[in-house]
Amino acid sequence: MLDSFFYKEKGLFLQNLHPLAALVYLGTLLSLALLFTNPLYLAGLLCLVFLAVWSVDGLPAWEGYLKMGLTMMVLVMLVNPLMVRAGETIIWYGPRVPVLGRLNISLEAVYYGAAMSVRLLDVISVFCLYNLMVHPDKALNLFSRLAWRSTMVISLATRMFPSMVRELANIREVQQMRGVNFQQGKFGEKVKKHASLINILLLSSLEDSLEIAESMQARAFGSGPRTCYSRSLFRPRDALCLAGSALALGAGIWGLLHGFGVYTYYPRLGYLLQGPGTVLVLAAVLLGLSIPVVLSWGWRHWPYLKSKI
Amino acid sequence: MRGRKLIFPLALAAILVLLILSIQGRNIVARQGWGMLSVEIMVIALALCYWGFEQGRVSSREVALIAVLGAVAAVGRVPFAALPNIQPVTFMVIISGFVFGSRAGFMTGSTAALVSNFFLGQGPWTPWQMFAWGLAGVTAGLIRMVFPRTGTAGMTVFCIIWGYLYGWIMNLWFWTAFVQPLNWQSFAATYAASFWFDTFHAAGNAAFYLFFGASFKKILARFRRKLEVNFIESIE
């Protein structure tokens, strides 16, 4: 199962964006999700991320993320109402608890918990989108000019991970042939058996690391200034997506500075819509962010557009 | 060259300015909320750590060795995925940091977090894991520098402490981004919610160190000796 990357190359539009455009788009989504507090804005972002995930055929993967995020979402929805005393509209007077005082549940805290679990879902979905959209090597390639030593370490380790998982399975099989039963025994024994696998893996792969080092040396690693080569093209589609992200980020920050996109939860809930500005800013943000999704749709169904971008 | 020396104090100053502005209240830094601010500070700190690694001279052997250590630690998450929160990553990062020093320890920890998440799924937790495990490696390196003779008992306690610290660093993000108002009550509640997970993690770390600390350390120490190459200048 772990033999393959989380990322799957499907030749989709969003997957062949320039890594810079893809990362800026995802970064914009992430920052806006963390900056906005208005539930309308958070819900709007969620819809958009959902559409983007859908356009990379990622709904099954997103389902897995949803299951992972669910416990954290429940925690957010529990911790907030139980612990926060800042709300004024009490909907339930609870019993006294020794350390924490009286457990009063306020409407504001329930509302805040719900809005924040939407934010959490936003953030998790953005990362799900990242996994489906950006090939790790392409993202690393972007950083190789800035920090080639670290990038070298990370890409080497990324390359070794699948082969090590395979080797771990081999070691396990060998151990089983020798009569080690991994299912048998108490908890401590099981941990011991599994850890001995890691021990063997460490020993054999450290030996390999010396060979890798020699082959790097033979290919003139570190013998002079490093050159860099990038295969990613910068096409009109990338410019469009970058412009969309810039529009969304600009509109979002302008809105935040003028009080749109933020929402007062405590001590009393504020108004969801503060005049037409709230809707306009939200529309601008969503318009900017939807450009890649719309282009992706067009790329599939509109050959003329495909030929132009 | 002078500009390079300034980066470290400048980045520290930037973090401090962000923190001070956030306490002051009505300004652009405080208004963006702690959810964003904590991520910004984390990214600056991580960039600083990586920058530190970029500055040093690294031989091909070191690059390959650190990559292997990071990958083995990352793979270590796989066979233990079925056991709740028990995984050898923290323990392996600590041993690598202890044997090979702070810089290698940081790289091992952060690489393990990043690489394993390429396969298990990147998430908002990635930078925090990179930072937490990286820091575990750094502190293990420092321990060796300050107390080179730390024995099994001391290191086991150190592993237990990191079991909790790791969970606490991870909680910080959850607390700042999704709980409001940020006060002692909500802080205590968030940390109490994770207590059992952290305890499992700490107990696992201790058990790993007690059973395998010595043998892992021996393997790594042997490879450290292989790394140290002395060129004899001229033999005639």
Coordinates of C-alpha atoms in Angstrom, one line a residue:
Chain A
M1 CA 0.0 0.0 0.0
L2 CA 2.8 2.4 0.9
D3 CA 4.7 1.4 -2.1
S4 CA 3.2 4.2 -4.0
F5 CA 3.2 8.0 -3.5
F6 CA 0.1 9.6 -2.1
Y7 CA 0.3 11.7 -5.3
K8 CA -0.9 9.9 -8.5
E9 CA 0.0 11.3 -11.9
K10 CA -3.3 11.5 -13.8
G11 CA -2.4 14.2 -16.3
L12 CA -5.1 16.5 -15.0
F13 CA -5.0 20.2 -15.5
L14 CA -4.3 21.2 -11.9
Q15 CA -1.5 18.6 -11.8
N16 CA 0.4 20.2 -14.7
L17 CA 0.4 23.7 -13.4
H18 CA 3.8 25.2 -12.7
P19 CA 4.8 24.2 -9.1
L20 CA 5.1 27.9 -8.2
A21 CA 1.6 28.7 -9.4
A22 CA 0.2 25.6 -7.6
L23 CA 2.0 26.4 -4.3
V24 CA 0.9 30.1 -4.4
Y25 CA -2.7 29.0 -5.0
L26 CA -2.6 26.5 -2.1
G27 CA -0.8 29.0 0.1
T28 CA -3.5 31.6 -0.6
L29 CA -6.2 29.1 0.2
L30 CA -4.5 28.2 3.5
S31 CA -3.8 31.7 4.6
L32 CA -7.3 32.9 3.9
A33 CA -8.7 29.9 5.8
L34 CA -6.6 30.9 8.8
L35 CA -7.3 34.6 8.5
F36 CA -11.1 34.7 8.0
T37 CA -13.3 34.2 11.0
N38 CA -16.7 34.9 9.4
P39 CA -18.5 31.6 9.0
L40 CA -19.9 32.6 5.5
Y41 CA -16.3 33.1 4.3
L42 CA -15.1 29.8 5.8
A43 CA -18.0 28.0 4.2
G44 CA -17.4 29.7 0.9
L45 CA -13.7 28.6 1.0
L46 CA -14.8 25.0 1.8
C47 CA -17.1 24.9 -1.2
L48 CA -14.3 26.1 -3.4
V49 CA -11.7 23.6 -2.1
F50 CA -14.3 20.9 -2.5
L51 CA -14.7 21.8 -6.1
A52 CA -10.9 21.9 -6.6
V53 CA -10.6 18.5 -5.0
W54 CA -13.4 17.2 -7.2
S55 CA -11.6 18.5 -10.3
V56 CA -8.5 16.4 -9.5
D57 CA -10.7 13.4 -9.0
G58 CA -9.8 13.4 -5.3
L59 CA -13.1 12.7 -3.6
P60 CA -12.1 9.2 -2.4
A61 CA -8.9 10.6 -0.9
W62 CA -10.8 13.5 0.6
E63 CA -13.1 11.0 2.3
G64 CA -10.1 9.5 4.1
Y65 CA -9.0 13.0 5.2
L66 CA -12.5 13.6 6.4
K67 CA -12.4 10.6 8.7
M68 CA -9.0 11.6 10.0
G69 CA -10.2 15.2 10.7
L70 CA -13.4 14.1 12.3
T71 CA -11.9 13.4 15.8
M72 CA -10.2 16.7 15.8
M73 CA -13.4 18.5 14.7
V74 CA -15.4 16.8 17.5
L75 CA -12.7 17.9 19.9
V76 CA -12.9 21.5 18.7
M77 CA -16.7 21.4 19.1
L78 CA -16.4 20.0 22.7
V79 CA -13.5 22.0 24.1
N80 CA -14.9 25.3 23.1
P81 CA -18.4 25.2 24.7
L82 CA -17.2 23.3 27.8
M83 CA -14.3 25.5 28.6
V84 CA -15.0 29.0 27.3
R85 CA -16.9 31.4 29.6
A86 CA -16.9 34.4 27.4
G87 CA -20.3 34.0 25.9
E88 CA -23.3 35.9 27.3
T89 CA -26.3 33.9 26.0
I90 CA -26.3 30.8 28.3
I91 CA -28.4 28.0 26.9
W92 CA -27.6 25.4 29.6
Y93 CA -26.7 25.8 33.2
G94 CA -24.5 22.8 34.0
P95 CA -23.3 21.3 37.3
R96 CA -20.3 22.7 39.3
V97 CA -17.0 20.9 38.6
P98 CA -14.2 21.2 41.2
V99 CA -11.4 22.9 39.2
L100 CA -13.2 24.5 36.3
G101 CA -16.2 26.1 38.1
R102 CA -19.7 26.0 36.8
L103 CA -20.1 24.3 33.4
N104 CA -22.4 26.8 31.6
I105 CA -22.8 26.3 28.0
S106 CA -23.2 29.5 25.9
L107 CA -24.7 29.8 22.5
E108 CA -21.7 31.9 21.4
A109 CA -19.2 29.1 22.3
V110 CA -21.2 26.5 20.5
Y111 CA -21.3 28.7 17.5
Y112 CA -17.6 29.4 17.6
G113 CA -16.8 25.7 18.0
A114 CA -18.9 24.9 14.9
A115 CA -17.3 27.7 12.8
M116 CA -13.8 26.6 13.9
S117 CA -14.5 23.0 12.9
V118 CA -15.4 24.3 9.4
R119 CA -12.0 26.1 9.5
L120 CA -10.3 22.9 10.5
L121 CA -12.0 21.1 7.6
D122 CA -10.9 23.9 5.3
V123 CA -7.3 23.5 6.3
I124 CA -7.3 19.7 6.1
S125 CA -9.0 19.8 2.7
V126 CA -6.3 22.3 1.4
F127 CA -3.6 19.8 2.4
C128 CA -5.6 17.0 0.7
L129 CA -5.6 19.1 -2.4
Y130 CA -1.9 19.7 -2.1
N131 CA -1.3 15.9 -1.9
L132 CA -3.3 15.3 -5.0
M133 CA -2.0 18.3 -7.0
V134 CA 1.7 18.7 -6.5
H135 CA 4.3 16.1 -7.2
P136 CA 6.8 16.1 -4.3
D137 CA 9.8 16.2 -6.7
K138 CA 8.4 19.3 -8.5
A139 CA 7.9 21.1 -5.2
L140 CA 11.4 20.2 -4.1
N141 CA 12.8 21.3 -7.4
L142 CA 11.5 24.7 -6.7
F143 CA 13.6 24.9 -3.5
S144 CA 16.7 23.3 -5.0
R145 CA 18.1 26.7 -6.0
L146 CA 17.6 28.2 -2.6
A147 CA 18.7 25.4 -0.4
W148 CA 20.3 22.6 -2.3
R149 CA 21.8 20.7 0.6
S150 CA 18.5 20.3 2.4
T151 CA 16.7 19.6 -0.8
M152 CA 19.2 16.9 -1.6
V153 CA 18.7 15.2 1.7
I154 CA 14.9 15.4 1.4
S155 CA 14.8 14.1 -2.1
L156 CA 17.2 11.3 -1.4
A157 CA 15.1 10.2 1.6
T158 CA 11.9 10.5 -0.4
R159 CA 13.5 8.2 -3.0
M160 CA 14.6 5.7 -0.4
F161 CA 11.3 5.5 1.5
P162 CA 9.5 3.1 -0.9
S163 CA 12.4 0.8 -1.3
M164 CA 12.9 0.7 2.4
V165 CA 9.3 -0.2 2.9
R166 CA 9.8 -3.0 0.5
E167 CA 13.0 -4.1 2.3
L168 CA 11.2 -4.0 5.6
A169 CA 8.6 -6.4 4.1
N170 CA 11.5 -8.7 3.0
I171 CA 13.1 -8.6 6.4
R172 CA 9.8 -9.5 7.9
E173 CA 9.4 -12.4 5.6
V174 CA 12.8 -13.7 6.4
Q175 CA 12.1 -13.4 10.1
Q176 CA 8.8 -15.3 9.7
M177 CA 10.6 -18.1 7.8
R178 CA 12.9 -18.3 10.8
G179 CA 9.9 -18.8 13.0
V180 CA 9.2 -15.4 14.4
N181 CA 5.4 -15.0 14.8
F182 CA 4.5 -11.3 14.7
Q183 CA 0.9 -11.8 15.8
Q184 CA 1.8 -13.9 18.9
G185 CA 2.7 -12.7 22.3
K186 CA 1.9 -9.9 24.7
F187 CA 2.0 -6.2 23.8
G188 CA 5.6 -5.8 24.9
E189 CA 6.8 -8.8 23.0
K190 CA 5.1 -7.6 19.8
V191 CA 6.8 -4.2 20.2
K192 CA 10.1 -6.0 20.6
K193 CA 9.7 -8.1 17.5
H194 CA 8.7 -5.1 15.4
A195 CA 11.6 -3.0 16.7
S196 CA 14.1 -5.7 15.8
L197 CA 13.0 -5.3 12.2
I198 CA 13.9 -1.6 12.4
N199 CA 17.3 -2.6 13.8
I200 CA 18.1 -4.8 10.9
L201 CA 16.8 -2.2 8.4
L202 CA 19.0 0.4 10.0
L203 CA 22.1 -1.7 9.8
S204 CA 21.7 -2.7 6.2
S205 CA 20.6 0.7 4.9
L206 CA 23.5 2.5 6.7
E207 CA 25.8 0.2 4.7
D208 CA 24.0 1.3 1.6
S209 CA 24.4 4.9 2.5
L210 CA 28.2 4.6 2.1
E211 CA 27.7 3.2 -1.4
I212 CA 25.3 6.1 -2.3
A213 CA 27.9 8.5 -1.0
E214 CA 30.6 7.0 -3.1
S215 CA 28.4 7.1 -6.2
M216 CA 27.7 10.8 -5.4
Q217 CA 31.4 11.4 -5.1
A218 CA 32.0 9.7 -8.4
R219 CA 29.4 12.0 -10.1
A220 CA 31.4 15.0 -8.8
F221 CA 29.1 15.9 -6.0
G222 CA 30.4 19.0 -4.2
S223 CA 33.4 19.5 -6.6
G224 CA 32.4 23.0 -7.7
P225 CA 29.5 25.4 -8.0
R226 CA 26.2 23.6 -8.5
T227 CA 24.2 24.0 -11.7
C228 CA 20.4 23.8 -11.8
Y229 CA 18.0 22.6 -14.4
S230 CA 14.3 22.9 -14.3
R231 CA 11.8 21.1 -16.6
S232 CA 8.7 22.9 -15.5
L233 CA 7.2 25.3 -18.1
F234 CA 5.6 28.6 -17.3
R235 CA 2.5 28.8 -19.4
P236 CA -0.4 31.3 -19.8
R237 CA -2.5 29.1 -17.4
D238 CA 0.1 29.6 -14.7
A239 CA -0.1 33.4 -15.1
L240 CA -3.9 33.3 -14.9
C241 CA -3.8 31.2 -11.8
L242 CA -1.2 33.4 -10.2
A243 CA -3.4 36.5 -11.0
G244 CA -6.4 34.8 -9.5
S245 CA -4.5 34.0 -6.3
A246 CA -3.2 37.6 -6.2
L247 CA -6.8 38.9 -6.6
A248 CA -8.2 36.7 -3.9
L249 CA -5.4 37.5 -1.5
G250 CA -5.5 41.2 -2.2
A251 CA -9.3 41.3 -1.8
G252 CA -9.2 39.2 1.3
I253 CA -6.5 41.3 3.0
W254 CA -8.3 44.6 2.0
G255 CA -11.5 43.2 3.4
L256 CA -9.9 42.2 6.7
L257 CA -8.4 45.6 7.1
H258 CA -11.8 47.1 6.6
G259 CA -13.6 44.7 8.9
F260 CA -15.1 42.3 6.3
G261 CA -14.4 38.6 6.8
V262 CA -14.0 39.0 10.5
Y263 CA -16.9 38.1 12.8
T264 CA -17.5 38.9 16.5
Y265 CA -18.3 35.8 18.5
Y266 CA -17.8 37.1 22.1
P267 CA -19.4 38.3 24.2
R268 CA -22.4 38.4 21.8
L269 CA -22.7 37.2 18.2
G270 CA -22.4 40.0 15.7
Y271 CA -24.1 40.4 12.3
L272 CA -23.2 37.9 9.7
L273 CA -23.5 40.4 6.9
Q274 CA -22.2 43.9 7.5
G275 CA -23.6 45.7 4.5
P276 CA -23.0 44.9 0.9
G277 CA -19.2 45.0 1.3
T278 CA -19.2 41.6 3.0
V279 CA -20.8 40.0 -0.1
L280 CA -18.6 41.9 -2.5
V281 CA -15.4 41.0 -0.9
L282 CA -16.4 37.4 -0.6
A283 CA -17.4 37.4 -4.2
A284 CA -14.0 38.8 -5.3
V285 CA -12.2 36.3 -3.2
L286 CA -14.2 33.3 -4.5
L287 CA -13.8 34.7 -8.1
G288 CA -10.1 34.8 -7.8
L289 CA -9.8 31.4 -6.3
S290 CA -12.2 29.7 -8.7
I291 CA -10.0 30.6 -11.8
P292 CA -8.0 27.3 -11.6
V293 CA -11.1 25.3 -11.1
V294 CA -12.9 27.0 -14.0
L295 CA -9.9 26.6 -16.3
S296 CA -9.7 23.0 -15.3
W297 CA -13.2 22.5 -16.4
G298 CA -12.6 24.4 -19.6
W299 CA -9.4 22.4 -20.3
R300 CA -11.5 19.2 -20.3
H301 CA -14.5 20.4 -22.2
W302 CA -13.3 23.2 -24.5
P303 CA -10.6 22.3 -27.0
Y304 CA -10.2 25.9 -28.1
L305 CA -9.4 27.1 -24.6
K306 CA -7.1 24.1 -24.1
S307 CA -5.1 25.1 -27.2
K308 CA -4.8 28.7 -26.0
I309 CA -3.6 28.0 -22.4
Chain B
M1 CA 29.5 37.4 3.8
R2 CA 28.5 40.0 6.4
G3 CA 24.9 39.9 5.2
R4 CA 24.8 36.1 6.0
K5 CA 25.9 36.6 9.5
L6 CA 23.0 39.0 10.1
I7 CA 20.3 36.6 9.0
F8 CA 20.2 34.7 12.3
P9 CA 19.7 37.8 14.6
L10 CA 17.4 39.4 12.1
A11 CA 15.1 36.3 12.0
L12 CA 15.1 36.1 15.8
A13 CA 14.3 39.9 15.9
A14 CA 11.4 39.3 13.4
I15 CA 9.9 36.6 15.6
L16 CA 10.2 38.9 18.7
V17 CA 8.7 41.8 16.9
L18 CA 5.7 39.7 15.8
L19 CA 5.2 38.4 19.4
I20 CA 5.4 41.9 20.9
L21 CA 3.1 43.4 18.4
S22 CA 0.6 40.6 18.9
I23 CA 0.4 41.4 22.7
Q24 CA -0.1 45.1 22.0
G25 CA -3.5 44.7 20.5
R26 CA -4.9 46.9 17.8
N27 CA -2.5 46.5 14.9
I28 CA -2.2 44.4 11.7
V29 CA -0.2 41.6 13.4
A30 CA -2.6 41.1 16.3
R31 CA -5.7 41.4 14.1
Q32 CA -4.8 38.5 11.9
G33 CA -5.4 36.1 14.8
W34 CA -3.1 33.6 16.4
G35 CA -4.0 30.8 14.0
M36 CA -2.1 32.5 11.2
L37 CA 0.6 34.1 13.5
S38 CA 1.6 30.8 15.0
V39 CA 2.1 29.3 11.5
E40 CA 4.2 32.4 10.5
I41 CA 6.5 32.0 13.5
M42 CA 6.8 28.3 12.9
V43 CA 7.8 28.8 9.2
I44 CA 10.4 31.4 10.1
A45 CA 11.9 29.1 12.8
L46 CA 12.0 26.2 10.4
A47 CA 13.6 28.3 7.6
L48 CA 16.2 29.4 10.1
C49 CA 17.1 25.8 11.1
Y50 CA 17.4 24.8 7.4
W51 CA 19.5 27.9 6.7
G52 CA 21.8 26.8 9.5
F53 CA 22.2 23.4 7.7
E54 CA 22.9 25.2 4.4
Q55 CA 25.7 27.2 5.8
G56 CA 27.9 24.3 6.9
R57 CA 30.2 22.3 4.7
V58 CA 28.5 18.9 4.1
S59 CA 30.3 15.9 2.6
S60 CA 28.6 13.4 0.3
R61 CA 28.8 10.9 3.1
E62 CA 27.0 13.1 5.6
V63 CA 24.3 13.9 3.1
A64 CA 23.7 10.2 2.3
L65 CA 23.8 9.2 6.0
I66 CA 21.4 11.9 7.1
A67 CA 19.0 11.0 4.3
V68 CA 19.2 7.3 5.3
L69 CA 18.6 8.1 9.0
G70 CA 15.6 10.3 8.1
A71 CA 14.2 7.6 5.8
V72 CA 14.6 4.8 8.3
A73 CA 12.9 6.9 11.0
A74 CA 10.1 7.7 8.6
V75 CA 9.7 4.0 7.6
G76 CA 9.6 3.3 11.4
R77 CA 6.2 4.9 11.4
V78 CA 4.8 2.1 9.2
P79 CA 5.0 -1.2 11.1
F80 CA 3.8 0.6 14.3
A81 CA 0.9 2.3 12.6
A82 CA -1.5 -0.2 14.3
L83 CA -0.4 0.6 17.8
P84 CA -1.8 3.8 19.3
N85 CA 0.7 6.6 19.2
I86 CA 3.6 4.3 19.7
Q87 CA 6.3 4.9 17.1
P88 CA 10.0 4.8 17.1
V89 CA 10.5 8.1 15.3
T90 CA 11.2 10.2 18.4
F91 CA 13.5 7.6 19.8
M92 CA 15.4 7.3 16.6
V93 CA 15.7 11.0 16.1
I94 CA 17.0 11.4 19.6
I95 CA 19.6 8.7 19.2
S96 CA 20.8 10.2 15.8
G97 CA 21.0 13.6 17.4
F98 CA 22.9 12.2 20.3
V99 CA 25.5 10.4 18.2
F100 CA 25.9 12.7 15.2
G101 CA 25.2 16.1 16.8
S102 CA 22.5 18.8 16.7
R103 CA 22.7 19.6 13.0
A104 CA 22.3 16.0 11.9
G105 CA 19.6 15.5 14.6
F106 CA 17.5 18.4 13.3
M107 CA 17.8 17.2 9.7
T108 CA 16.9 13.6 10.6
G109 CA 13.8 14.7 12.6
S110 CA 12.5 17.2 10.1
T111 CA 13.2 14.9 7.1
A112 CA 11.5 12.0 8.8
A113 CA 8.4 14.1 9.3
L114 CA 8.3 15.6 5.8
V115 CA 9.1 12.4 3.9
S116 CA 6.8 10.1 5.8
N117 CA 4.0 12.6 5.2
F118 CA 4.6 12.5 1.4
F119 CA 3.3 8.9 1.7
L120 CA 1.0 9.0 4.7
G121 CA -0.5 12.4 3.6
Q122 CA 0.6 16.0 4.2
G123 CA -1.5 18.0 6.6
P124 CA -1.5 21.1 8.7
W125 CA 0.5 19.0 11.2
T126 CA 3.5 18.7 8.9
P127 CA 5.5 21.9 9.8
W128 CA 4.8 21.3 13.5
Q129 CA 6.0 17.7 13.3
M130 CA 9.0 18.8 11.4
F131 CA 9.7 21.4 14.0
A132 CA 9.0 19.1 17.0
W133 CA 11.1 16.2 15.8
G134 CA 13.8 18.5 14.6
L135 CA 14.0 20.1 18.0
A136 CA 14.2 16.6 19.6
G137 CA 17.3 15.9 17.6
V138 CA 18.8 19.3 18.4
T139 CA 18.3 18.9 22.1
A140 CA 19.7 15.4 22.0
G141 CA 22.8 16.8 20.3
L142 CA 23.1 19.5 23.0
I143 CA 22.8 16.9 25.7
R144 CA 25.8 15.1 24.3
M145 CA 27.7 18.4 24.2
V146 CA 26.9 19.3 27.8
F147 CA 26.8 15.9 29.4
P148 CA 28.7 13.5 27.1
R149 CA 28.5 10.7 29.7
T150 CA 24.7 10.5 29.9
G151 CA 23.8 6.9 30.5
T152 CA 20.8 4.8 29.8
A153 CA 18.8 6.1 32.8
G154 CA 19.3 9.7 31.8
M155 CA 18.5 9.1 28.2
T156 CA 15.3 7.2 29.1
V157 CA 14.1 10.1 31.1
F158 CA 15.0 12.4 28.2
C159 CA 13.0 10.2 25.9
I160 CA 10.0 10.3 28.3
I161 CA 10.3 14.1 28.4
W162 CA 10.2 14.3 24.6
G163 CA 7.2 12.1 24.5
Y164 CA 5.3 14.8 26.3
L165 CA 7.1 17.8 24.7
Y166 CA 6.2 16.5 21.3
G167 CA 2.5 16.3 22.1
W168 CA 2.6 19.7 23.7
I169 CA 4.2 21.4 20.7
M170 CA 1.6 19.7 18.5
N171 CA -1.2 21.0 20.8
L172 CA 0.0 24.5 20.6
W173 CA -1.2 24.8 17.0
F174 CA -4.6 23.2 17.8
W175 CA -5.0 25.6 20.7
T176 CA -4.0 28.8 18.9
A177 CA -5.9 28.2 15.7
F178 CA -9.2 26.7 16.9
V179 CA -9.9 27.8 20.5
Q180 CA -10.8 31.2 21.6
P181 CA -10.4 33.1 24.0
L182 CA -6.9 31.9 24.6
N183 CA -6.8 31.6 28.4
W184 CA -5.5 29.2 31.0
Q185 CA -8.8 27.3 31.2
S186 CA -8.9 26.5 27.5
F187 CA -5.2 25.8 27.5
A188 CA -5.5 23.3 30.4
A189 CA -8.5 21.7 28.7
T190 CA -6.7 21.2 25.4
Y191 CA -3.7 19.7 27.1
A192 CA -5.8 17.5 29.3
A193 CA -7.5 16.1 26.2
S194 CA -4.2 14.9 24.8
F195 CA -2.7 13.6 28.1
W196 CA -3.3 9.9 27.4
F197 CA -2.0 10.1 23.9
D198 CA 1.2 11.8 25.1
T199 CA 1.6 9.3 27.9
F200 CA 1.4 6.4 25.4
H201 CA 4.0 8.2 23.3
A202 CA 6.3 8.8 26.3
A203 CA 6.0 5.2 27.5
G204 CA 6.7 3.9 24.0
N205 CA 9.8 6.1 23.8
A206 CA 11.0 4.8 27.2
A207 CA 10.5 1.2 26.3
F208 CA 12.3 1.6 22.9
Y209 CA 15.2 3.2 24.6
L210 CA 15.4 0.6 27.4
F211 CA 15.3 -2.3 25.0
F212 CA 17.1 -1.0 21.9
G213 CA 18.9 2.2 22.9
A214 CA 22.2 0.4 23.4
S215 CA 22.2 -1.6 20.2
F216 CA 21.1 1.4 18.1
K217 CA 23.7 3.6 19.6
K218 CA 26.4 1.0 18.9
I219 CA 25.4 0.8 15.2
L220 CA 25.3 4.5 14.8
A221 CA 28.6 5.1 16.7
R222 CA 30.3 2.6 14.4
F223 CA 29.2 4.6 11.3
R224 CA 30.2 7.8 12.9
R225 CA 33.7 6.4 13.1
K226 CA 33.5 5.5 9.4
L227 CA 32.5 9.1 8.6
E228 CA 35.5 10.7 10.1
V229 CA 38.0 10.6 7.3
N230 CA 41.5 12.0 7.9
F231 CA 43.5 12.8 4.8
I232 CA 47.2 12.4 5.3
E233 CA 48.6 15.2 3.3
S234 CA 51.7 13.8 1.6
I235 CA 53.2 10.4 1.8
E236 CA 56.5 10.2 0.1

